[in-house]
């Protein structure tokens, strides 16, 4: 088997603000690798899981490598990787890059995932948001492969300029879905991008509650 590994710069979000984030996102959505090995810091789960929630929406198989587990264990903390895997909808492997523990297992899991099922996101947003996302999928992104539709619909809901420009969406279609976006904003009293950010972190907090026990 010939395996090509592309190492993208460490990023925290697919809503890019830095050049590194722009380059990494463009690679993921245009080149569409066969699998993503998402290496996250086990000592800082909350911050790192934000990106993971976005990666699982890309319609690409994802494997999470939970790094620095030697430090987690030394601190006396406990991470329930089985439950974390269930919540995220993808395989989670404990590793310590410093000690080399679990590294080959994580790489082999990513290779296996490349030939398997695409990761299906487990998270749903509140009712008004899901209504708007469904309308965007139906109106604008229905021609895309099914597994890619949700990610693009969420980005359009956020009014992501780069995605809207890339897709060259007609103004009348954007106007058509704008009413649903504004309805969600009015109901939740937030702008659309903040709604998505806040609801991601609320979900991550619920994951942390069920998966992490501090010493």
Tab-separated table of C-alpha atoms in Angstrom:
chain	number	residue	atom	x	y	z
A	1	UNK	CA	0.000	0.000	0.000
A	2	UNK	CA	1.299	3.452	-0.925
A	3	UNK	CA	0.276	6.034	1.690
A	4	UNK	CA	0.790	9.763	1.237
A	5	UNK	CA	0.699	11.777	4.455
A	6	UNK	CA	-0.023	15.502	4.195
A	7	UNK	CA	0.813	17.373	7.408
A	8	UNK	CA	-1.246	20.562	7.649
A	9	UNK	CA	-0.394	23.278	10.151
A	10	UNK	CA	-1.971	23.038	13.588
A	11	UNK	CA	-5.264	24.923	13.526
A	12	UNK	CA	-8.198	25.314	15.894
A	13	UNK	CA	-11.071	26.025	13.494
A	14	UNK	CA	-12.318	25.697	9.910
A	15	UNK	CA	-13.554	29.297	10.106
A	16	UNK	CA	-10.204	30.695	8.980
A	17	UNK	CA	-8.700	33.912	10.327
A	18	UNK	CA	-5.005	33.153	9.820
A	19	UNK	CA	-3.128	32.139	6.653
A	20	UNK	CA	-2.419	28.692	8.160
A	21	UNK	CA	-6.143	28.127	8.729
A	22	UNK	CA	-6.984	29.258	5.172
A	23	UNK	CA	-4.380	26.895	3.660
A	24	UNK	CA	-5.471	23.956	5.840
A	25	UNK	CA	-9.164	24.452	5.127
A	26	UNK	CA	-8.633	24.846	1.379
A	27	UNK	CA	-6.687	21.581	1.327
A	28	UNK	CA	-9.381	19.693	3.216
A	29	UNK	CA	-12.323	20.930	1.144
A	30	UNK	CA	-10.701	20.923	-2.303
A	31	UNK	CA	-8.238	18.005	-2.165
A	32	UNK	CA	-10.534	15.909	0.086
A	33	UNK	CA	-8.053	13.404	1.570
A	34	UNK	CA	-9.119	9.770	1.986
A	35	UNK	CA	-8.983	10.127	5.788
A	36	UNK	CA	-8.153	12.690	8.470
A	37	UNK	CA	-5.964	11.844	11.479
A	38	UNK	CA	-6.942	14.559	13.949
A	39	UNK	CA	-4.271	14.789	16.673
A	40	UNK	CA	-5.628	16.545	19.749
A	41	UNK	CA	-4.136	17.464	23.106
A	42	UNK	CA	-5.685	15.278	25.795
A	43	UNK	CA	-4.756	17.852	28.442
A	44	UNK	CA	-6.815	20.551	26.683
A	45	UNK	CA	-9.813	18.669	25.326
A	46	UNK	CA	-12.334	21.513	25.197
A	47	UNK	CA	-10.272	23.757	22.925
A	48	UNK	CA	-9.221	20.909	20.642
A	49	UNK	CA	-12.647	19.298	20.222
A	50	UNK	CA	-13.963	22.467	18.559
A	51	UNK	CA	-12.050	21.637	15.374
A	52	UNK	CA	-13.018	17.966	15.667
A	53	UNK	CA	-16.737	18.838	15.582
A	54	UNK	CA	-16.111	20.640	12.274
A	55	UNK	CA	-13.949	17.893	10.756
A	56	UNK	CA	-16.661	15.288	11.339
A	57	UNK	CA	-18.999	17.386	9.146
A	58	UNK	CA	-16.729	17.241	6.076
A	59	UNK	CA	-17.919	13.813	4.942
A	60	UNK	CA	-14.398	12.359	5.251
A	61	UNK	CA	-13.427	9.448	7.560
A	62	UNK	CA	-11.919	10.880	10.761
A	63	UNK	CA	-9.715	9.194	13.363
A	64	UNK	CA	-8.884	11.092	16.558
A	65	UNK	CA	-5.473	10.568	18.147
A	66	UNK	CA	-5.687	11.643	21.775
A	67	UNK	CA	-2.149	12.858	22.460
A	68	UNK	CA	-0.284	13.516	25.741
A	69	UNK	CA	-2.107	10.669	27.467
A	70	UNK	CA	1.030	10.061	29.542
A	71	UNK	CA	0.536	13.519	31.075
A	72	UNK	CA	-3.224	12.974	31.485
A	73	UNK	CA	-2.578	9.735	33.385
A	74	UNK	CA	0.232	11.294	35.431
A	75	UNK	CA	-2.174	14.060	36.500
A	76	UNK	CA	-4.639	11.391	37.651
A	77	UNK	CA	-7.293	12.471	35.125
A	78	UNK	CA	-9.465	9.893	33.334
A	79	UNK	CA	-10.742	10.164	29.757
A	80	UNK	CA	-13.357	7.608	28.690
A	81	UNK	CA	-12.158	7.137	25.098
A	82	UNK	CA	-14.882	4.615	24.300
A	83	UNK	CA	-17.599	7.128	25.221
A	84	UNK	CA	-15.725	9.938	23.455
A	85	UNK	CA	-15.612	7.791	20.314
A	86	UNK	CA	-19.362	7.148	20.550
A	87	UNK	CA	-20.146	10.841	21.017
A	88	UNK	CA	-17.952	11.973	18.120
A	89	UNK	CA	-18.918	9.146	15.768
A	90	UNK	CA	-15.298	8.222	14.980
A	91	UNK	CA	-12.468	6.056	16.304
A	92	UNK	CA	-10.401	7.523	19.163
A	93	UNK	CA	-6.872	6.204	19.861
A	94	UNK	CA	-4.821	7.111	22.935
A	95	UNK	CA	-1.252	8.126	22.078
A	96	UNK	CA	1.850	9.717	23.542
A	97	UNK	CA	3.901	11.224	20.719
A	98	UNK	CA	6.738	11.932	23.172
A	99	UNK	CA	7.029	8.277	24.207
A	100	UNK	CA	5.894	6.794	20.893
A	101	UNK	CA	2.975	4.971	22.505
A	102	UNK	CA	-0.009	4.270	20.231
A	103	UNK	CA	1.437	6.208	17.280
A	104	UNK	CA	1.538	3.260	14.856
A	105	UNK	CA	-1.903	2.145	16.002
A	106	UNK	CA	-3.290	5.612	15.208
A	107	UNK	CA	-1.628	5.631	11.773
A	108	UNK	CA	-2.975	2.149	10.987
A	109	UNK	CA	-6.464	3.212	12.133
A	110	UNK	CA	-6.347	6.177	9.725
A	111	UNK	CA	-5.282	3.905	6.844
A	112	UNK	CA	-8.113	1.492	7.674
A	113	UNK	CA	-10.594	4.376	7.912
A	114	UNK	CA	-9.603	5.579	4.426
A	115	UNK	CA	-11.202	2.498	2.930
A	116	UNK	CA	-14.256	2.527	5.165
A	117	UNK	CA	-17.360	4.529	5.955
A	118	UNK	CA	-17.313	8.305	6.036
A	119	UNK	CA	-17.678	9.826	9.496
A	120	UNK	CA	-21.230	10.987	10.186
A	121	UNK	CA	-21.548	13.997	12.532
A	122	UNK	CA	-23.412	13.185	15.751
A	123	UNK	CA	-24.132	16.774	16.754
A	124	UNK	CA	-27.311	18.650	15.857
A	125	UNK	CA	-28.030	22.321	16.445
A	126	UNK	CA	-31.203	23.851	17.875
A	127	UNK	CA	-34.471	23.616	15.926
A	128	UNK	CA	-34.398	26.989	14.166
A	129	UNK	CA	-30.801	26.425	13.057
A	130	UNK	CA	-31.470	22.916	11.755
A	131	UNK	CA	-34.506	24.260	9.878
A	132	UNK	CA	-32.341	26.878	8.154
A	133	UNK	CA	-29.571	24.349	7.394
A	134	UNK	CA	-32.104	21.927	5.853
A	135	UNK	CA	-33.497	24.723	3.682
A	136	UNK	CA	-29.988	25.705	2.541
A	137	UNK	CA	-29.211	22.070	1.682
A	138	UNK	CA	-32.401	21.824	-0.356
A	139	UNK	CA	-32.075	25.196	-2.082
A	140	UNK	CA	-28.340	25.662	-2.668
A	141	UNK	CA	-26.109	22.639	-2.032
A	142	UNK	CA	-28.320	19.741	-3.173
A	143	UNK	CA	-26.089	19.159	-6.225
A	144	UNK	CA	-23.046	18.419	-4.053
A	145	UNK	CA	-22.284	14.852	-2.890
A	146	UNK	CA	-24.598	14.105	0.037
A	147	UNK	CA	-21.797	13.758	2.586
A	148	UNK	CA	-20.529	17.284	1.784
A	149	UNK	CA	-23.855	19.103	1.924
A	150	UNK	CA	-24.095	19.681	5.682
A	151	UNK	CA	-20.683	21.333	6.031
A	152	UNK	CA	-21.348	23.739	3.168
A	153	UNK	CA	-24.867	24.501	4.434
A	154	UNK	CA	-23.512	25.379	7.896
A	155	UNK	CA	-20.913	27.682	6.327
A	156	UNK	CA	-23.590	29.421	4.262
A	157	UNK	CA	-25.690	29.780	7.428
A	158	UNK	CA	-22.654	31.470	9.025
A	159	UNK	CA	-22.440	33.748	5.943
A	160	UNK	CA	-18.864	32.581	5.303
A	161	UNK	CA	-17.675	34.944	2.547
A	162	UNK	CA	-14.995	32.600	1.193
A	163	UNK	CA	-17.387	29.653	0.805
A	164	UNK	CA	-20.126	31.809	-0.743
A	165	UNK	CA	-17.609	33.288	-3.193
A	166	UNK	CA	-16.108	29.880	-4.010
A	167	UNK	CA	-19.542	28.393	-4.745
A	168	UNK	CA	-20.614	31.397	-6.826
A	169	UNK	CA	-24.134	31.294	-5.354
A	170	UNK	CA	-26.747	33.371	-7.229
A	171	UNK	CA	-27.994	36.388	-5.263
A	172	UNK	CA	-31.633	35.291	-5.508
A	173	UNK	CA	-30.858	31.963	-3.804
A	174	UNK	CA	-28.962	33.703	-1.005
A	175	UNK	CA	-31.902	36.056	-0.539
A	176	UNK	CA	-34.244	33.072	-0.448
A	177	UNK	CA	-32.453	31.419	2.511
A	178	UNK	CA	-31.637	34.686	4.299
A	179	UNK	CA	-35.125	34.740	5.830
A	180	UNK	CA	-34.476	31.422	7.608
A	181	UNK	CA	-31.090	32.609	8.839
A	182	UNK	CA	-32.584	35.838	10.192
A	183	UNK	CA	-35.409	33.898	11.855
A	184	UNK	CA	-32.844	31.768	13.721
A	185	UNK	CA	-30.922	34.887	14.701
A	186	UNK	CA	-34.084	36.544	16.007
A	187	UNK	CA	-35.142	33.461	17.976
A	188	UNK	CA	-31.696	32.943	19.556
A	189	UNK	CA	-30.781	36.659	19.808
A	190	UNK	CA	-27.337	36.154	18.273
A	191	UNK	CA	-25.699	36.556	14.882
A	192	UNK	CA	-25.504	33.336	12.888
A	193	UNK	CA	-21.757	32.740	13.314
A	194	UNK	CA	-21.988	33.208	17.101
A	195	UNK	CA	-24.964	30.821	17.242
A	196	UNK	CA	-22.918	28.031	15.626
A	197	UNK	CA	-19.877	28.731	17.824
A	198	UNK	CA	-21.905	28.818	21.057
A	199	UNK	CA	-23.871	25.669	20.260
A	200	UNK	CA	-20.671	23.784	19.387
A	201	UNK	CA	-19.174	24.691	22.759
A	202	UNK	CA	-22.370	23.719	24.587
A	203	UNK	CA	-22.201	20.302	22.948
A	204	UNK	CA	-18.494	19.979	23.745
A	205	UNK	CA	-19.274	20.827	27.389
A	206	UNK	CA	-21.809	17.981	27.481
A	207	UNK	CA	-19.212	15.607	25.975
A	208	UNK	CA	-16.639	16.684	28.576
A	209	UNK	CA	-19.130	16.002	31.360
A	210	UNK	CA	-19.622	12.426	30.171
A	211	UNK	CA	-16.029	11.631	29.143
A	212	UNK	CA	-13.609	13.483	31.429
A	213	UNK	CA	-13.019	12.981	35.137
A	214	UNK	CA	-10.489	15.354	36.683
A	215	UNK	CA	-8.333	14.101	39.550
